[in-house]
CSV table of C-alpha atoms in Angstrom, one decimal:
chain,number,residue,atom,x,y,z
A,1,MET,CA,21.9,-9.8,8.0
A,2,ASN,CA,18.1,-9.9,8.5
A,3,LEU,CA,17.3,-7.6,11.4
A,4,PRO,CA,14.3,-8.6,13.7
A,5,CYS,CA,11.2,-6.6,13.3
A,6,LYS,CA,11.6,-5.2,16.8
A,7,GLU,CA,15.0,-3.8,15.8
A,8,LEU,CA,13.6,-2.3,12.6
A,9,LYS,CA,10.9,-0.6,14.6
A,10,ARG,CA,13.4,0.7,17.1
A,11,ILE,CA,15.5,2.2,14.2
A,12,ALA,CA,12.3,3.7,12.8
A,13,ARG,CA,11.5,5.5,16.1
A,14,THR,CA,15.1,6.8,16.2
A,15,ASN,CA,15.0,8.0,12.6
A,16,LEU,CA,11.7,9.8,13.2
A,17,SER,CA,12.7,11.3,16.6
A,18,GLY,CA,12.6,15.1,16.2
A,19,HIS,CA,11.6,14.8,12.6
A,20,PHE,CA,8.0,13.7,12.8
A,21,SER,CA,6.5,16.9,11.3
A,22,THR,CA,7.5,16.1,7.8
A,23,PRO,CA,6.3,12.5,7.6
A,24,MET,CA,3.1,13.6,9.3
A,25,GLY,CA,2.5,16.3,6.8
A,26,VAL,CA,3.3,13.9,3.9
A,27,TYR,CA,0.8,11.4,5.3
A,28,LEU,CA,-1.9,14.1,5.7
A,29,ILE,CA,-1.4,15.4,2.1
A,30,ALA,CA,-1.4,11.9,0.6
A,31,GLY,CA,-4.6,11.1,2.4
A,32,LEU,CA,-6.5,14.4,2.0
A,33,VAL,CA,-5.8,15.2,-1.6
A,34,PRO,CA,-7.8,12.1,-2.9
A,35,LEU,CA,-10.6,12.8,-0.4
A,36,LEU,CA,-10.9,16.4,-1.6
A,37,VAL,CA,-10.9,15.3,-5.2
A,38,GLU,CA,-13.5,12.7,-4.5
A,39,LEU,CA,-15.8,15.0,-2.4
A,40,PRO,CA,-17.6,16.7,-5.3
A,41,PHE,CA,-18.5,13.3,-6.9
A,42,SER,CA,-19.9,12.1,-3.6
A,43,MET,CA,-22.0,15.2,-3.2
A,44,LEU,CA,-23.4,14.8,-6.7
A,45,GLN,CA,-24.4,11.2,-6.2
A,46,LYS,CA,-28.1,10.4,-5.7
A,47,GLU,CA,-29.9,7.2,-4.7
A,48,GLN,CA,-31.8,7.3,-8.0
A,49,GLN,CA,-29.6,8.4,-11.0
A,50,PRO,CA,-29.1,7.4,-14.6
A,51,LEU,CA,-26.8,4.4,-15.3
A,52,PRO,CA,-24.3,6.5,-17.4
A,53,MET,CA,-23.8,8.8,-14.4
A,54,THR,CA,-23.3,5.9,-12.0
A,55,ILE,CA,-20.7,4.5,-14.4
A,56,MET,CA,-19.0,7.9,-14.6
A,57,PHE,CA,-18.8,8.0,-10.8
A,58,TYR,CA,-17.2,4.6,-10.7
A,59,ILE,CA,-14.7,5.6,-13.3
A,60,ALA,CA,-13.9,8.8,-11.3
A,61,ASP,CA,-13.4,6.7,-8.1
A,62,PHE,CA,-11.0,4.4,-9.9
A,63,LEU,CA,-9.0,7.3,-11.3
A,64,ILE,CA,-8.8,8.8,-7.8
A,65,VAL,CA,-7.4,5.5,-6.5
A,66,LEU,CA,-4.7,5.7,-9.2
A,67,LEU,CA,-4.0,9.3,-8.0
A,68,SER,CA,-3.5,7.9,-4.5
A,69,TYR,CA,-0.8,5.5,-5.8
A,70,VAL,CA,1.1,8.4,-7.3
A,71,LEU,CA,1.0,10.2,-3.9
A,72,SER,CA,2.0,7.0,-2.2
A,73,ALA,CA,5.1,7.0,-4.3
A,74,GLY,CA,6.0,10.3,-2.7
A,75,VAL,CA,5.4,8.9,0.8
A,76,CYS,CA,7.8,6.0,0.0
A,77,ARG,CA,10.4,8.5,-1.4
A,78,THR,CA,10.2,10.5,1.8
A,79,HIS,CA,10.6,7.6,4.1
A,80,LEU,CA,13.5,6.1,2.1
A,81,ALA,CA,15.2,9.5,2.4
A,82,ILE,CA,14.8,9.5,6.1
A,83,ALA,CA,15.9,5.9,6.5
A,84,ARG,CA,19.1,6.8,4.6
A,85,LYS,CA,19.7,9.7,7.0
A,86,GLN,CA,18.9,12.2,4.3
A,87,THR,CA,16.6,15.2,4.7
A,88,GLY,CA,13.0,14.5,4.2
A,89,ARG,CA,11.0,17.4,2.7
A,90,LEU,CA,7.3,18.0,2.5
A,91,LYS,CA,7.4,18.5,-1.2
A,92,MET,CA,8.6,15.0,-1.7
A,93,VAL,CA,5.0,13.8,-1.5
A,94,PHE,CA,4.6,15.1,-5.1
A,95,PHE,CA,7.7,13.2,-6.3
A,96,GLY,CA,5.6,10.8,-8.3
A,97,PHE,CA,4.0,13.6,-10.3
A,98,GLN,CA,7.4,15.1,-11.2
A,99,ASN,CA,9.1,11.8,-12.1
A,100,ARG,CA,7.1,9.8,-14.8
A,101,PRO,CA,3.7,9.4,-13.0
A,102,ASP,CA,2.7,6.9,-15.6
A,103,ARG,CA,5.0,4.4,-13.9
A,104,TYR,CA,3.1,4.7,-10.6
A,105,ILE,CA,-0.2,4.6,-12.4
A,106,LEU,CA,0.8,1.4,-14.1
A,107,ALA,CA,1.9,0.0,-10.8
A,108,GLY,CA,-1.4,0.9,-9.3
A,109,LEU,CA,-3.2,-0.9,-12.1
A,110,PHE,CA,-1.1,-4.0,-11.5
A,111,LEU,CA,-1.8,-3.9,-7.8
A,112,ALA,CA,-5.5,-3.5,-8.5
A,113,LEU,CA,-5.4,-6.5,-10.8
A,114,LEU,CA,-3.8,-8.5,-8.0
A,115,CYS,CA,-6.8,-7.6,-5.8
A,116,VAL,CA,-9.2,-8.8,-8.4
A,117,ALA,CA,-7.2,-12.1,-8.8
A,118,GLY,CA,-7.3,-12.6,-5.1
A,119,ILE,CA,-11.1,-12.2,-4.7
A,120,LEU,CA,-11.9,-14.2,-7.8
A,121,PRO,CA,-12.2,-17.6,-6.1
A,122,ALA,CA,-14.6,-16.2,-3.4
A,123,ALA,CA,-16.6,-14.5,-6.2
A,124,LEU,CA,-17.0,-17.8,-8.0
A,125,GLY,CA,-18.1,-19.4,-4.7
A,126,ILE,CA,-20.8,-16.7,-4.2
A,127,LEU,CA,-22.0,-17.1,-7.8
A,128,TYR,CA,-22.2,-20.9,-7.3
A,129,LEU,CA,-24.2,-20.4,-4.1
A,130,TYR,CA,-26.5,-18.0,-5.9
A,131,LYS,CA,-27.2,-20.4,-8.8
A,132,LYS,CA,-27.6,-23.6,-6.8
A,133,GLY,CA,-29.2,-22.2,-3.7
A,134,ALA,CA,-28.1,-22.5,0.0
A,135,CYS,CA,-27.3,-26.1,1.0
A,136,VAL,CA,-24.5,-28.0,2.7
A,137,GLU,CA,-22.7,-28.6,-0.6
A,138,THR,CA,-22.8,-25.0,-1.8
A,139,VAL,CA,-21.9,-23.4,1.6
A,140,THR,CA,-18.9,-25.9,1.8
A,141,VAL,CA,-17.7,-24.9,-1.6
A,142,LEU,CA,-18.1,-21.2,-0.7
A,143,VAL,CA,-16.1,-21.6,2.5
A,144,ILE,CA,-13.3,-23.5,0.7
A,145,LEU,CA,-13.1,-21.0,-2.2
A,146,SER,CA,-13.1,-18.1,0.4
A,147,VAL,CA,-10.2,-19.7,2.2
A,148,ILE,CA,-8.3,-20.1,-1.1
A,149,SER,CA,-9.2,-16.5,-1.9
A,150,LEU,CA,-7.7,-15.3,1.4
A,151,LEU,CA,-4.5,-17.3,0.9
A,152,VAL,CA,-4.0,-16.2,-2.7
A,153,THR,CA,-4.7,-12.5,-1.7
A,154,ALA,CA,-2.2,-12.7,1.2
A,155,LEU,CA,0.5,-14.3,-1.0
A,156,LEU,CA,0.1,-11.8,-3.8
A,157,GLN,CA,-0.1,-8.8,-1.5
A,158,LEU,CA,3.0,-9.9,0.5
A,159,SER,CA,4.9,-10.6,-2.7
A,160,TYR,CA,4.3,-7.1,-4.1
A,161,SER,CA,3.8,-4.9,-1.0
A,162,LEU,CA,7.1,-3.2,-1.6
A,163,LEU,CA,6.5,-2.5,-5.3
A,164,LEU,CA,6.2,1.2,-4.9
A,165,PHE,CA,9.4,1.3,-2.8
A,166,CYS,CA,11.2,-0.6,-5.7
A,167,ILE,CA,9.8,1.7,-8.4
A,168,THR,CA,10.6,4.8,-6.5
A,169,ASP,CA,14.1,3.7,-5.6
A,170,HIS,CA,15.0,2.6,-9.2
A,171,GLU,CA,13.7,5.3,-11.6
A,172,GLU,CA,15.5,3.7,-14.5
A,173,GLN,CA,13.6,0.4,-14.3
A,174,ARG,CA,10.6,-0.3,-16.4
A,175,ILE,CA,7.5,-1.6,-14.7
A,176,PRO,CA,7.8,-5.3,-15.8
A,177,GLU,CA,11.4,-5.3,-14.6
A,178,ALA,CA,10.4,-3.6,-11.3
A,179,ILE,CA,7.7,-6.2,-10.7
A,180,ARG,CA,10.1,-9.0,-11.3
A,181,SER,CA,12.7,-7.4,-9.0
A,182,CYS,CA,10.1,-6.9,-6.3
A,183,ARG,CA,9.0,-10.6,-6.5
A,184,GLN,CA,12.6,-11.8,-6.3
A,185,LEU,CA,13.5,-9.4,-3.5
A,186,MET,CA,10.6,-10.7,-1.4
A,187,LYS,CA,11.5,-14.4,-1.7
A,188,GLY,CA,12.1,-15.8,1.8
A,189,HIS,CA,10.8,-12.6,3.5
A,190,ARG,CA,7.0,-12.9,3.2
A,191,GLY,CA,6.7,-14.4,6.6
A,192,ARG,CA,8.7,-11.6,8.2
A,193,LEU,CA,6.7,-8.9,6.4
A,194,LEU,CA,3.4,-10.5,7.5
A,195,TYR,CA,4.7,-10.5,11.1
A,196,LEU,CA,5.6,-6.9,10.7
A,197,TYR,CA,2.2,-6.0,9.4
A,198,LEU,CA,0.5,-7.9,12.3
A,199,SER,CA,2.6,-6.1,14.9
A,200,PHE,CA,1.0,-2.8,13.9
A,201,ILE,CA,-2.6,-3.9,14.3
A,202,GLY,CA,-2.9,-2.8,17.9
A,203,LEU,CA,-1.5,0.7,17.2
A,204,GLN,CA,-3.7,1.0,14.1
A,205,LEU,CA,-6.8,0.2,16.2
A,206,LEU,CA,-5.7,2.9,18.7
A,207,GLY,CA,-5.5,5.3,15.7
A,208,ILE,CA,-9.0,4.4,14.7
A,209,ILE,CA,-10.4,4.7,18.2
A,210,SER,CA,-8.8,8.2,18.5
A,211,PHE,CA,-10.8,9.3,15.5
A,212,GLY,CA,-7.7,9.2,13.3
A,213,ILE,CA,-5.6,11.5,15.4
A,214,GLY,CA,-3.4,8.7,16.5
A,215,SER,CA,-2.8,7.7,12.9
A,216,LEU,CA,-0.8,10.8,12.4
A,217,TRP,CA,1.9,9.1,14.5
A,218,VAL,CA,1.2,5.4,13.8
A,219,GLU,CA,1.2,5.6,9.9
A,220,PRO,CA,4.5,7.5,9.6
A,221,TYR,CA,6.0,5.0,12.1
A,222,ARG,CA,4.7,2.1,10.1
A,223,SER,CA,5.9,3.5,6.8
A,224,GLN,CA,9.3,4.2,8.2
A,225,THR,CA,9.6,0.7,9.5
A,226,LEU,CA,8.6,-0.6,6.1
A,227,ALA,CA,11.3,1.5,4.5
A,228,ASN,CA,13.8,0.0,6.9
A,229,PHE,CA,12.5,-3.5,6.1
A,230,TYR,CA,13.0,-2.7,2.4
A,231,LEU,CA,16.6,-1.5,2.9
A,232,ASN,CA,17.4,-4.4,5.2
A,233,ILE,CA,16.4,-7.1,2.7
A,234,LYS,CA,18.2,-5.2,0.0
A,235,GLY,CA,21.4,-5.4,2.1
A,236,GLU,CA,21.4,-1.7,2.6
A,237,MET,CA,20.6,-1.1,6.2
A,238,ILE,CA,22.0,2.0,7.9
A,239,ASN,CA,21.7,1.0,11.5
A,240,THR,CA,21.3,3.4,14.4
A,241,LEU,CA,23.1,2.2,17.5
């Protein structure tokens, strides 16, 4: 049975009650490690620098993004454990490094390609505007392609938002198989997931307004709700009455 988003969020709050320290710690580690790795590169960057160095910095940034996907796998693992009424531990954030990190790096590359595919129509519209100059025709084309880009991005992101949950939960699956499984799993549930994401916008804004302090509560709450959503559409929902 598909539980309403309100119920999934209630279960998430119940699961996290009295156990917030671990998901908070996992969220902090997963966010701070990429920042600390990236900090030296940011400090070395200059306004005027050789092209090879600029390319090197972009490559470093991309590798750091892939690192963040491996850490995100640990976040998913932690929240799946909590959702299944198991003990979540701080060391679970490093789960991805201990269990074939190449799988999560490949998943990160796939998700990055999805982002590129999503923005491609808008990029073509900008290129067309640049070549032809600003006029009613080119601006109209840009608007239409931007809307298409937005719709394609939303569809792709919703179809594969739970990919890391799928890969983390099924260590035996190869990446192509996990991608297919995720796509099949999300059929008929994209609208619910979109609604779930939208329901957290207000809380996320509060987290930003509080200079990130509120995010220590909001993001674990959101991740736990997503873990419940994943288990629910799988038909494996351990309800808390």
